[in-house]
mmCIF file with all atom_site columns, C-alpha atoms in Angstrom:
data_model
loop_
_atom_site.group_PDB
_atom_site.id
_atom_site.type_symbol
_atom_site.label_atom_id
_atom_site.label_alt_id
_atom_site.label_comp_id
_atom_site.label_asym_id
_atom_site.label_entity_id
_atom_site.label_seq_id
_atom_site.pdbx_PDB_ins_code
_atom_site.Cartn_x
_atom_site.Cartn_y
_atom_site.Cartn_z
_atom_site.occupancy
_atom_site.B_iso_or_equiv
_atom_site.pdbx_formal_charge
_atom_site.auth_seq_id
_atom_site.auth_comp_id
_atom_site.auth_asym_id
_atom_site.auth_atom_id
_atom_site.pdbx_PDB_model_num
ATOM 1   C CA . UNK G 1 1   ? 295.058 16.827  -46.355 1.00 73.00 ? 1021 UNK G CA 1
ATOM 2   C CA . UNK G 1 2   ? 298.361 18.761  -46.293 1.00 75.00 ? 1022 UNK G CA 1
ATOM 3   C CA . UNK G 1 3   ? 297.504 20.513  -49.586 1.00 77.00 ? 1023 UNK G CA 1
ATOM 4   C CA . UNK G 1 4   ? 294.105 21.549  -48.285 1.00 79.00 ? 1024 UNK G CA 1
ATOM 5   C CA . UNK G 1 5   ? 295.624 22.870  -45.018 1.00 78.00 ? 1025 UNK G CA 1
ATOM 6   C CA . UNK G 1 6   ? 298.275 24.777  -46.895 1.00 78.00 ? 1026 UNK G CA 1
ATOM 7   C CA . UNK G 1 7   ? 295.794 26.220  -49.329 1.00 77.00 ? 1027 UNK G CA 1
ATOM 8   C CA . UNK G 1 8   ? 293.460 27.548  -46.563 1.00 73.00 ? 1028 UNK G CA 1
ATOM 9   C CA . UNK G 1 9   ? 295.901 27.715  -43.713 1.00 67.00 ? 1029 UNK G CA 1
ATOM 10  C CA . UNK G 1 10  ? 297.343 31.200  -43.763 1.00 55.00 ? 1030 UNK G CA 1
ATOM 11  C CA . UNK G 1 11  ? 294.851 33.416  -45.500 1.00 59.00 ? 1031 UNK G CA 1
ATOM 12  C CA . UNK G 1 12  ? 294.527 36.657  -43.536 1.00 57.00 ? 1032 UNK G CA 1
ATOM 13  C CA . UNK G 1 13  ? 294.752 35.093  -40.105 1.00 58.00 ? 1033 UNK G CA 1
ATOM 14  C CA . UNK G 1 14  ? 297.784 36.051  -38.031 1.00 56.00 ? 1034 UNK G CA 1
ATOM 15  C CA . UNK G 1 15  ? 297.200 33.209  -35.551 1.00 58.00 ? 1035 UNK G CA 1
ATOM 16  C CA . UNK G 1 16  ? 297.066 30.656  -38.288 1.00 55.00 ? 1036 UNK G CA 1
ATOM 17  C CA . UNK G 1 17  ? 300.268 31.972  -39.852 1.00 56.00 ? 1037 UNK G CA 1
ATOM 18  C CA . UNK G 1 18  ? 302.109 30.989  -36.668 1.00 59.00 ? 1038 UNK G CA 1
ATOM 19  C CA . UNK G 1 19  ? 301.057 27.369  -36.655 1.00 68.00 ? 1039 UNK G CA 1
ATOM 20  C CA . UNK G 1 20  ? 303.213 24.924  -38.559 1.00 75.00 ? 1040 UNK G CA 1
ATOM 21  C CA . UNK G 1 21  ? 301.878 22.125  -40.711 1.00 82.00 ? 1041 UNK G CA 1
ATOM 22  C CA . UNK G 1 22  ? 303.748 19.001  -39.745 1.00 82.00 ? 1042 UNK G CA 1
ATOM 23  C CA . UNK G 1 23  ? 303.615 16.261  -42.341 1.00 84.00 ? 1043 UNK G CA 1
ATOM 24  C CA . UNK G 1 24  ? 304.677 12.788  -41.210 1.00 85.00 ? 1044 UNK G CA 1
ATOM 25  C CA . UNK G 1 25  ? 305.801 10.346  -43.831 1.00 86.00 ? 1045 UNK G CA 1
ATOM 26  C CA . UNK G 1 26  ? 307.800 7.126   -44.095 1.00 85.00 ? 1046 UNK G CA 1
ATOM 27  C CA . UNK G 1 27  ? 311.494 7.824   -43.435 1.00 87.00 ? 1047 UNK G CA 1
ATOM 28  C CA . UNK G 1 28  ? 312.569 6.919   -46.965 1.00 90.00 ? 1048 UNK G CA 1
ATOM 29  C CA . UNK G 1 29  ? 310.067 9.508   -48.371 1.00 89.00 ? 1049 UNK G CA 1
ATOM 30  C CA . UNK G 1 30  ? 311.123 12.552  -46.276 1.00 92.00 ? 1050 UNK G CA 1
ATOM 31  C CA . UNK G 1 31  ? 313.487 14.041  -48.817 1.00 95.00 ? 1051 UNK G CA 1
ATOM 32  C CA . UNK G 1 32  ? 311.056 13.743  -51.753 1.00 94.00 ? 1052 UNK G CA 1
ATOM 33  C CA . UNK G 1 33  ? 308.150 15.058  -49.686 1.00 91.00 ? 1053 UNK G CA 1
ATOM 34  C CA . UNK G 1 34  ? 310.176 18.083  -48.507 1.00 93.00 ? 1054 UNK G CA 1
ATOM 35  C CA . UNK G 1 35  ? 310.938 18.916  -52.128 1.00 95.00 ? 1055 UNK G CA 1
ATOM 36  C CA . UNK G 1 36  ? 307.303 18.384  -53.171 1.00 93.00 ? 1056 UNK G CA 1
ATOM 37  C CA . UNK G 1 37  ? 305.754 20.533  -50.406 1.00 89.00 ? 1057 UNK G CA 1
ATOM 38  C CA . UNK G 1 38  ? 308.344 23.259  -50.875 1.00 92.00 ? 1058 UNK G CA 1
ATOM 39  C CA . UNK G 1 39  ? 307.307 23.515  -54.543 1.00 93.00 ? 1059 UNK G CA 1
ATOM 40  C CA . UNK G 1 40  ? 303.594 23.442  -53.630 1.00 91.00 ? 1060 UNK G CA 1
ATOM 41  C CA . UNK G 1 41  ? 304.055 26.223  -51.093 1.00 88.00 ? 1061 UNK G CA 1
ATOM 42  C CA . UNK G 1 42  ? 306.027 28.369  -53.495 1.00 90.00 ? 1062 UNK G CA 1
ATOM 43  C CA . UNK G 1 43  ? 303.386 27.843  -56.224 1.00 90.00 ? 1063 UNK G CA 1
ATOM 44  C CA . UNK G 1 44  ? 300.747 29.087  -53.812 1.00 86.00 ? 1064 UNK G CA 1
ATOM 45  C CA . UNK G 1 45  ? 302.964 31.983  -52.710 1.00 86.00 ? 1065 UNK G CA 1
ATOM 46  C CA . UNK G 1 46  ? 303.123 30.612  -49.158 1.00 84.00 ? 1066 UNK G CA 1
ATOM 47  C CA . UNK G 1 47  ? 306.145 30.421  -46.918 1.00 83.00 ? 1067 UNK G CA 1
ATOM 48  C CA . UNK G 1 48  ? 307.666 26.932  -47.462 1.00 84.00 ? 1068 UNK G CA 1
ATOM 49  C CA . UNK G 1 49  ? 309.079 26.964  -43.938 1.00 82.00 ? 1069 UNK G CA 1
ATOM 50  C CA . UNK G 1 50  ? 305.525 26.532  -42.549 1.00 81.00 ? 1070 UNK G CA 1
ATOM 51  C CA . UNK G 1 51  ? 305.599 22.850  -43.655 1.00 84.00 ? 1071 UNK G CA 1
ATOM 52  C CA . UNK G 1 52  ? 307.776 20.558  -41.631 1.00 85.00 ? 1072 UNK G CA 1
ATOM 53  C CA . UNK G 1 53  ? 308.241 17.067  -43.054 1.00 88.00 ? 1073 UNK G CA 1
ATOM 54  C CA . UNK G 1 54  ? 309.305 14.536  -40.435 1.00 88.00 ? 1074 UNK G CA 1
ATOM 55  C CA . UNK G 1 55  ? 309.751 10.733  -40.476 1.00 90.00 ? 1075 UNK G CA 1
ATOM 56  C CA . UNK G 1 56  ? 306.914 8.622   -39.178 1.00 88.00 ? 1076 UNK G CA 1
ATOM 57  C CA . UNK G 1 57  ? 306.769 4.957   -38.286 1.00 89.00 ? 1077 UNK G CA 1
ATOM 58  C CA . UNK G 1 58  ? 303.155 3.886   -37.650 1.00 85.00 ? 1078 UNK G CA 1
ATOM 59  C CA . UNK G 1 59  ? 304.329 0.849   -35.713 1.00 87.00 ? 1079 UNK G CA 1
ATOM 60  C CA . UNK G 1 60  ? 306.699 2.473   -33.202 1.00 92.00 ? 1080 UNK G CA 1
ATOM 61  C CA . UNK G 1 61  ? 304.185 2.752   -30.412 1.00 90.00 ? 1081 UNK G CA 1
ATOM 62  C CA . UNK G 1 62  ? 303.623 6.461   -31.013 1.00 89.00 ? 1082 UNK G CA 1
ATOM 63  C CA . UNK G 1 63  ? 307.255 7.596   -30.619 1.00 91.00 ? 1083 UNK G CA 1
ATOM 64  C CA . UNK G 1 64  ? 307.565 9.493   -33.896 1.00 89.00 ? 1084 UNK G CA 1
ATOM 65  C CA . UNK G 1 65  ? 304.090 10.997  -33.457 1.00 89.00 ? 1085 UNK G CA 1
ATOM 66  C CA . UNK G 1 66  ? 305.006 12.105  -29.978 1.00 90.00 ? 1086 UNK G CA 1
ATOM 67  C CA . UNK G 1 67  ? 308.221 13.667  -31.300 1.00 88.00 ? 1087 UNK G CA 1
ATOM 68  C CA . UNK G 1 68  ? 306.238 15.546  -33.963 1.00 85.00 ? 1088 UNK G CA 1
ATOM 69  C CA . UNK G 1 69  ? 303.781 16.852  -31.379 1.00 85.00 ? 1089 UNK G CA 1
ATOM 70  C CA . UNK G 1 70  ? 306.588 18.076  -29.190 1.00 82.00 ? 1090 UNK G CA 1
ATOM 71  C CA . UNK G 1 71  ? 308.047 19.821  -32.283 1.00 77.00 ? 1091 UNK G CA 1
ATOM 72  C CA . UNK G 1 72  ? 304.671 21.441  -33.049 1.00 76.00 ? 1092 UNK G CA 1
ATOM 73  C CA . UNK G 1 73  ? 304.105 22.818  -29.554 1.00 78.00 ? 1093 UNK G CA 1
ATOM 74  C CA . UNK G 1 74  ? 307.736 23.742  -28.820 1.00 74.00 ? 1094 UNK G CA 1
ATOM 75  C CA . UNK G 1 75  ? 307.658 26.695  -31.180 1.00 62.00 ? 1095 UNK G CA 1
ATOM 76  C CA . UNK G 1 76  ? 307.299 29.762  -28.993 1.00 53.00 ? 1096 UNK G CA 1
ATOM 77  C CA . UNK G 1 77  ? 305.273 31.651  -31.612 1.00 50.00 ? 1097 UNK G CA 1
ATOM 78  C CA . UNK G 1 78  ? 302.811 28.834  -32.174 1.00 51.00 ? 1098 UNK G CA 1
ATOM 79  C CA . UNK G 1 79  ? 299.357 28.837  -30.789 1.00 54.00 ? 1099 UNK G CA 1
ATOM 80  C CA . UNK G 1 80  ? 299.151 25.680  -28.676 1.00 74.00 ? 1100 UNK G CA 1
ATOM 81  C CA . UNK G 1 81  ? 296.324 24.060  -30.591 1.00 76.00 ? 1101 UNK G CA 1
ATOM 82  C CA . UNK G 1 82  ? 297.227 20.916  -32.443 1.00 81.00 ? 1102 UNK G CA 1
ATOM 83  C CA . UNK G 1 83  ? 295.092 18.862  -34.780 1.00 81.00 ? 1103 UNK G CA 1
ATOM 84  C CA . UNK G 1 84  ? 296.371 15.472  -35.980 1.00 84.00 ? 1104 UNK G CA 1
ATOM 85  C CA . UNK G 1 85  ? 294.857 14.012  -39.084 1.00 83.00 ? 1105 UNK G CA 1
ATOM 86  C CA . UNK G 1 86  ? 295.499 10.281  -38.862 1.00 83.00 ? 1106 UNK G CA 1
ATOM 87  C CA . UNK G 1 87  ? 295.544 8.917   -42.428 1.00 78.00 ? 1107 UNK G CA 1
ATOM 88  C CA . UNK G 1 88  ? 298.035 6.150   -41.882 1.00 69.00 ? 1108 UNK G CA 1
ATOM 89  C CA . UNK G 1 89  ? 296.554 2.802   -42.954 1.00 82.00 ? 1109 UNK G CA 1
ATOM 90  C CA . UNK G 1 90  ? 298.180 0.387   -45.337 1.00 84.00 ? 1110 UNK G CA 1
ATOM 91  C CA . UNK G 1 91  ? 295.963 -0.355  -48.314 1.00 87.00 ? 1111 UNK G CA 1
ATOM 92  C CA . UNK G 1 92  ? 296.668 -2.906  -50.960 1.00 90.00 ? 1112 UNK G CA 1
ATOM 93  C CA . UNK G 1 93  ? 297.995 -6.442  -51.178 1.00 94.00 ? 1113 UNK G CA 1
ATOM 94  C CA . UNK G 1 94  ? 300.727 -7.416  -48.745 1.00 93.00 ? 1114 UNK G CA 1
ATOM 95  C CA . UNK G 1 95  ? 302.462 -10.716 -47.981 1.00 95.00 ? 1115 UNK G CA 1
ATOM 96  C CA . UNK G 1 96  ? 300.554 -10.968 -44.722 1.00 96.00 ? 1116 UNK G CA 1
ATOM 97  C CA . UNK G 1 97  ? 297.186 -9.071  -44.918 1.00 96.00 ? 1117 UNK G CA 1
ATOM 98  C CA . UNK G 1 98  ? 296.045 -10.203 -41.479 1.00 97.00 ? 1118 UNK G CA 1
ATOM 99  C CA . UNK G 1 99  ? 299.133 -8.751  -39.854 1.00 95.00 ? 1119 UNK G CA 1
ATOM 100 C CA . UNK G 1 100 ? 298.800 -5.553  -41.933 1.00 94.00 ? 1120 UNK G CA 1
ATOM 101 C CA . UNK G 1 101 ? 295.188 -5.170  -40.753 1.00 95.00 ? 1121 UNK G CA 1
ATOM 102 C CA . UNK G 1 102 ? 296.165 -5.593  -37.120 1.00 95.00 ? 1122 UNK G CA 1
ATOM 103 C CA . UNK G 1 103 ? 298.972 -3.069  -37.615 1.00 93.00 ? 1123 UNK G CA 1
ATOM 104 C CA . UNK G 1 104 ? 296.495 -0.564  -39.021 1.00 92.00 ? 1124 UNK G CA 1
ATOM 105 C CA . UNK G 1 105 ? 294.370 -0.906  -35.903 1.00 93.00 ? 1125 UNK G CA 1
ATOM 106 C CA . UNK G 1 106 ? 297.430 -0.661  -33.620 1.00 92.00 ? 1126 UNK G CA 1
ATOM 107 C CA . UNK G 1 107 ? 298.539 2.528   -35.396 1.00 90.00 ? 1127 UNK G CA 1
ATOM 108 C CA . UNK G 1 108 ? 295.151 4.168   -34.717 1.00 90.00 ? 1128 UNK G CA 1
ATOM 109 C CA . UNK G 1 109 ? 295.234 3.055   -31.090 1.00 92.00 ? 1129 UNK G CA 1
ATOM 110 C CA . UNK G 1 110 ? 298.744 4.408   -30.665 1.00 91.00 ? 1130 UNK G CA 1
ATOM 111 C CA . UNK G 1 111 ? 297.677 7.790   -32.083 1.00 89.00 ? 1131 UNK G CA 1
ATOM 112 C CA . UNK G 1 112 ? 294.867 8.056   -29.527 1.00 91.00 ? 1132 UNK G CA 1
ATOM 113 C CA . UNK G 1 113 ? 297.170 7.041   -26.646 1.00 92.00 ? 1133 UNK G CA 1
ATOM 114 C CA . UNK G 1 114 ? 299.877 9.468   -27.813 1.00 91.00 ? 1134 UNK G CA 1
ATOM 115 C CA . UNK G 1 115 ? 297.484 12.407  -27.943 1.00 90.00 ? 1135 UNK G CA 1
ATOM 116 C CA . UNK G 1 116 ? 296.064 11.526  -24.507 1.00 91.00 ? 1136 UNK G CA 1
ATOM 117 C CA . UNK G 1 117 ? 299.584 11.394  -23.058 1.00 91.00 ? 1137 UNK G CA 1
ATOM 118 C CA . UNK G 1 118 ? 300.534 14.709  -24.655 1.00 88.00 ? 1138 UNK G CA 1
ATOM 119 C CA . UNK G 1 119 ? 297.377 16.260  -23.278 1.00 87.00 ? 1139 UNK G CA 1
ATOM 120 C CA . UNK G 1 120 ? 298.391 15.164  -19.780 1.00 89.00 ? 1140 UNK G CA 1
ATOM 121 C CA . UNK G 1 121 ? 301.936 16.436  -20.213 1.00 86.00 ? 1141 UNK G CA 1
ATOM 122 C CA . UNK G 1 122 ? 300.845 19.741  -21.750 1.00 85.00 ? 1142 UNK G CA 1
ATOM 123 C CA . UNK G 1 123 ? 297.498 20.672  -20.156 1.00 82.00 ? 1143 UNK G CA 1
ATOM 124 C CA . UNK G 1 124 ? 297.680 24.208  -21.559 1.00 78.00 ? 1144 UNK G CA 1
ATOM 125 C CA . UNK G 1 125 ? 297.697 22.864  -25.068 1.00 82.00 ? 1145 UNK G CA 1
ATOM 126 C CA . UNK G 1 126 ? 294.693 21.497  -26.913 1.00 83.00 ? 1146 UNK G CA 1
ATOM 127 C CA . UNK G 1 127 ? 295.002 18.389  -29.001 1.00 85.00 ? 1147 UNK G CA 1
ATOM 128 C CA . UNK G 1 128 ? 292.475 17.048  -31.485 1.00 86.00 ? 1148 UNK G CA 1
ATOM 129 C CA . UNK G 1 129 ? 292.568 13.874  -33.478 1.00 85.00 ? 1149 UNK G CA 1
ATOM 130 C CA . UNK G 1 130 ? 290.776 13.396  -36.796 1.00 86.00 ? 1150 UNK G CA 1
ATOM 131 C CA . UNK G 1 131 ? 290.786 9.689   -37.543 1.00 84.00 ? 1151 UNK G CA 1
ATOM 132 C CA . UNK G 1 132 ? 290.186 9.344   -41.246 1.00 82.00 ? 1152 UNK G CA 1
ATOM 133 C CA . UNK G 1 133 ? 288.244 6.404   -42.383 1.00 83.00 ? 1153 UNK G CA 1
ATOM 134 C CA . UNK G 1 134 ? 286.363 5.129   -45.389 1.00 87.00 ? 1154 UNK G CA 1
ATOM 135 C CA . UNK G 1 135 ? 283.198 3.373   -46.376 1.00 92.00 ? 1155 UNK G CA 1
ATOM 136 C CA . UNK G 1 136 ? 285.076 0.209   -45.489 1.00 92.00 ? 1156 UNK G CA 1
ATOM 137 C CA . UNK G 1 137 ? 284.192 0.911   -41.852 1.00 92.00 ? 1157 UNK G CA 1
ATOM 138 C CA . UNK G 1 138 ? 280.577 1.347   -42.705 1.00 93.00 ? 1158 UNK G CA 1
ATOM 139 C CA . UNK G 1 139 ? 279.893 -1.650  -44.924 1.00 94.00 ? 1159 UNK G CA 1
ATOM 140 C CA . UNK G 1 140 ? 281.449 -4.799  -46.321 1.00 93.00 ? 1160 UNK G CA 1
ATOM 141 C CA . UNK G 1 141 ? 281.500 -5.278  -50.117 1.00 90.00 ? 1161 UNK G CA 1
ATOM 142 C CA . UNK G 1 142 ? 278.021 -6.820  -50.237 1.00 90.00 ? 1162 UNK G CA 1
ATOM 143 C CA . UNK G 1 143 ? 276.506 -5.322  -47.062 1.00 94.00 ? 1163 UNK G CA 1
ATOM 144 C CA . UNK G 1 144 ? 273.312 -3.269  -47.545 1.00 96.00 ? 1164 UNK G CA 1
ATOM 145 C CA . UNK G 1 145 ? 272.324 -0.228  -45.482 1.00 97.00 ? 1165 UNK G CA 1
ATOM 146 C CA . UNK G 1 146 ? 270.330 -0.892  -42.318 1.00 96.00 ? 1166 UNK G CA 1
ATOM 147 C CA . UNK G 1 147 ? 267.507 1.296   -43.570 1.00 97.00 ? 1167 UNK G CA 1
ATOM 148 C CA . UNK G 1 148 ? 267.563 -0.296  -47.005 1.00 96.00 ? 1168 UNK G CA 1
ATOM 149 C CA . UNK G 1 149 ? 268.206 2.988   -48.814 1.00 97.00 ? 1169 UNK G CA 1
ATOM 150 C CA . UNK G 1 150 ? 271.424 4.720   -47.711 1.00 96.00 ? 1170 UNK G CA 1
ATOM 151 C CA . UNK G 1 151 ? 274.186 4.426   -45.156 1.00 95.00 ? 1171 UNK G CA 1
ATOM 152 C CA . UNK G 1 152 ? 274.008 6.420   -41.941 1.00 94.00 ? 1172 UNK G CA 1
ATOM 153 C CA . UNK G 1 153 ? 275.958 6.768   -38.684 1.00 90.00 ? 1173 UNK G CA 1
ATOM 154 C CA . UNK G 1 154 ? 274.109 3.659   -37.514 1.00 94.00 ? 1174 UNK G CA 1
ATOM 155 C CA . UNK G 1 155 ? 275.715 1.429   -40.119 1.00 94.00 ? 1175 UNK G CA 1
ATOM 156 C CA . UNK G 1 156 ? 278.838 -0.543  -39.282 1.00 94.00 ? 1176 UNK G CA 1
ATOM 157 C CA . UNK G 1 157 ? 280.759 -3.120  -41.236 1.00 95.00 ? 1177 UNK G CA 1
ATOM 158 C CA . UNK G 1 158 ? 279.834 -6.328  -39.501 1.00 94.00 ? 1178 UNK G CA 1
ATOM 159 C CA . UNK G 1 159 ? 280.736 -8.754  -42.260 1.00 95.00 ? 1179 UNK G CA 1
ATOM 160 C CA . UNK G 1 160 ? 284.448 -8.232  -43.151 1.00 96.00 ? 1180 UNK G CA 1
ATOM 161 C CA . UNK G 1 161 ? 286.747 -10.737 -41.436 1.00 96.00 ? 1181 UNK G CA 1
ATOM 162 C CA . UNK G 1 162 ? 290.445 -11.280 -41.138 1.00 97.00 ? 1182 UNK G CA 1
ATOM 163 C CA . UNK G 1 163 ? 291.175 -13.690 -43.996 1.00 95.00 ? 1183 UNK G CA 1
ATOM 164 C CA . UNK G 1 164 ? 294.766 -14.339 -45.088 1.00 95.00 ? 1184 UNK G CA 1
ATOM 165 C CA . UNK G 1 165 ? 293.683 -14.881 -48.677 1.00 95.00 ? 1185 UNK G CA 1
ATOM 166 C CA . UNK G 1 166 ? 291.580 -11.686 -48.992 1.00 95.00 ? 1186 UNK G CA 1
ATOM 167 C CA . UNK G 1 167 ? 293.484 -8.460  -48.357 1.00 95.00 ? 1187 UNK G CA 1
ATOM 168 C CA . UNK G 1 168 ? 290.403 -6.373  -49.169 1.00 94.00 ? 1188 UNK G CA 1
ATOM 169 C CA . UNK G 1 169 ? 288.376 -7.966  -46.400 1.00 95.00 ? 1189 UNK G CA 1
ATOM 170 C CA . UNK G 1 170 ? 291.315 -7.522  -44.005 1.00 96.00 ? 1190 UNK G CA 1
ATOM 171 C CA . UNK G 1 171 ? 291.583 -3.822  -44.920 1.00 94.00 ? 1191 UNK G CA 1
ATOM 172 C CA . UNK G 1 172 ? 287.794 -3.328  -44.427 1.00 94.00 ? 1192 UNK G CA 1
ATOM 173 C CA . UNK G 1 173 ? 287.963 -5.133  -41.091 1.00 95.00 ? 1193 UNK G CA 1
ATOM 174 C CA . UNK G 1 174 ? 290.857 -2.874  -40.005 1.00 94.00 ? 1194 UNK G CA 1
ATOM 175 C CA . UNK G 1 175 ? 288.955 0.326   -40.808 1.00 93.00 ? 1195 UNK G CA 1
ATOM 176 C CA . UNK G 1 176 ? 285.905 -0.782  -38.798 1.00 93.00 ? 1196 UNK G CA 1
ATOM 177 C CA . UNK G 1 177 ? 288.055 -2.120  -35.955 1.00 94.00 ? 1197 UNK G CA 1
ATOM 178 C CA . UNK G 1 178 ? 290.107 1.094   -35.842 1.00 91.00 ? 1198 UNK G CA 1
ATOM 179 C CA . UNK G 1 179 ? 286.981 3.238   -35.470 1.00 89.00 ? 1199 UNK G CA 1
ATOM 180 C CA . UNK G 1 180 ? 285.515 0.989   -32.808 1.00 89.00 ? 1200 UNK G CA 1
ATOM 181 C CA . UNK G 1 181 ? 288.690 0.857   -30.788 1.00 86.00 ? 1201 UNK G CA 1
ATOM 182 C CA . UNK G 1 182 ? 289.404 4.588   -30.877 1.00 81.00 ? 1202 UNK G CA 1
ATOM 183 C CA . UNK G 1 183 ? 285.951 5.888   -29.965 1.00 76.00 ? 1203 UNK G CA 1
#
């Protein structure tokens, strides 16, 4: 997402040039991500200062996201439109896949709550949330489309369950639950 934003972000549009791209990553990855995005920006002949890499903890109740939003709208030169791409979901085997799945849902809920609170605190600013998902929210591994041919907006994963011995089912459950809870 960050690469795509950087690539399109500042082409001939003065307003877009003023808006930072804030990239939130795990605290232990901040240094490496700063180095990576600096190199990417330089390779594209973009100003590396436009990308701000900040630490993010998806389980802190929205604190680090709120801090990042404040950073994004505090810049005097920035247009007060903020779009958050929520791509934070743990994927892969973990010691406790049920807890991981619940944490994925909590993270999405916290993002919605945080943006709602920021909207109240800063009514002149406009906030938008793009909650990224996957086919996991649409269907379980063996679930067929409702229409028998292809998946549509009417299809929902109704088969995946929280199962401590099946991290894949837990992940799929978390994607469907996140979408349902944040609508």
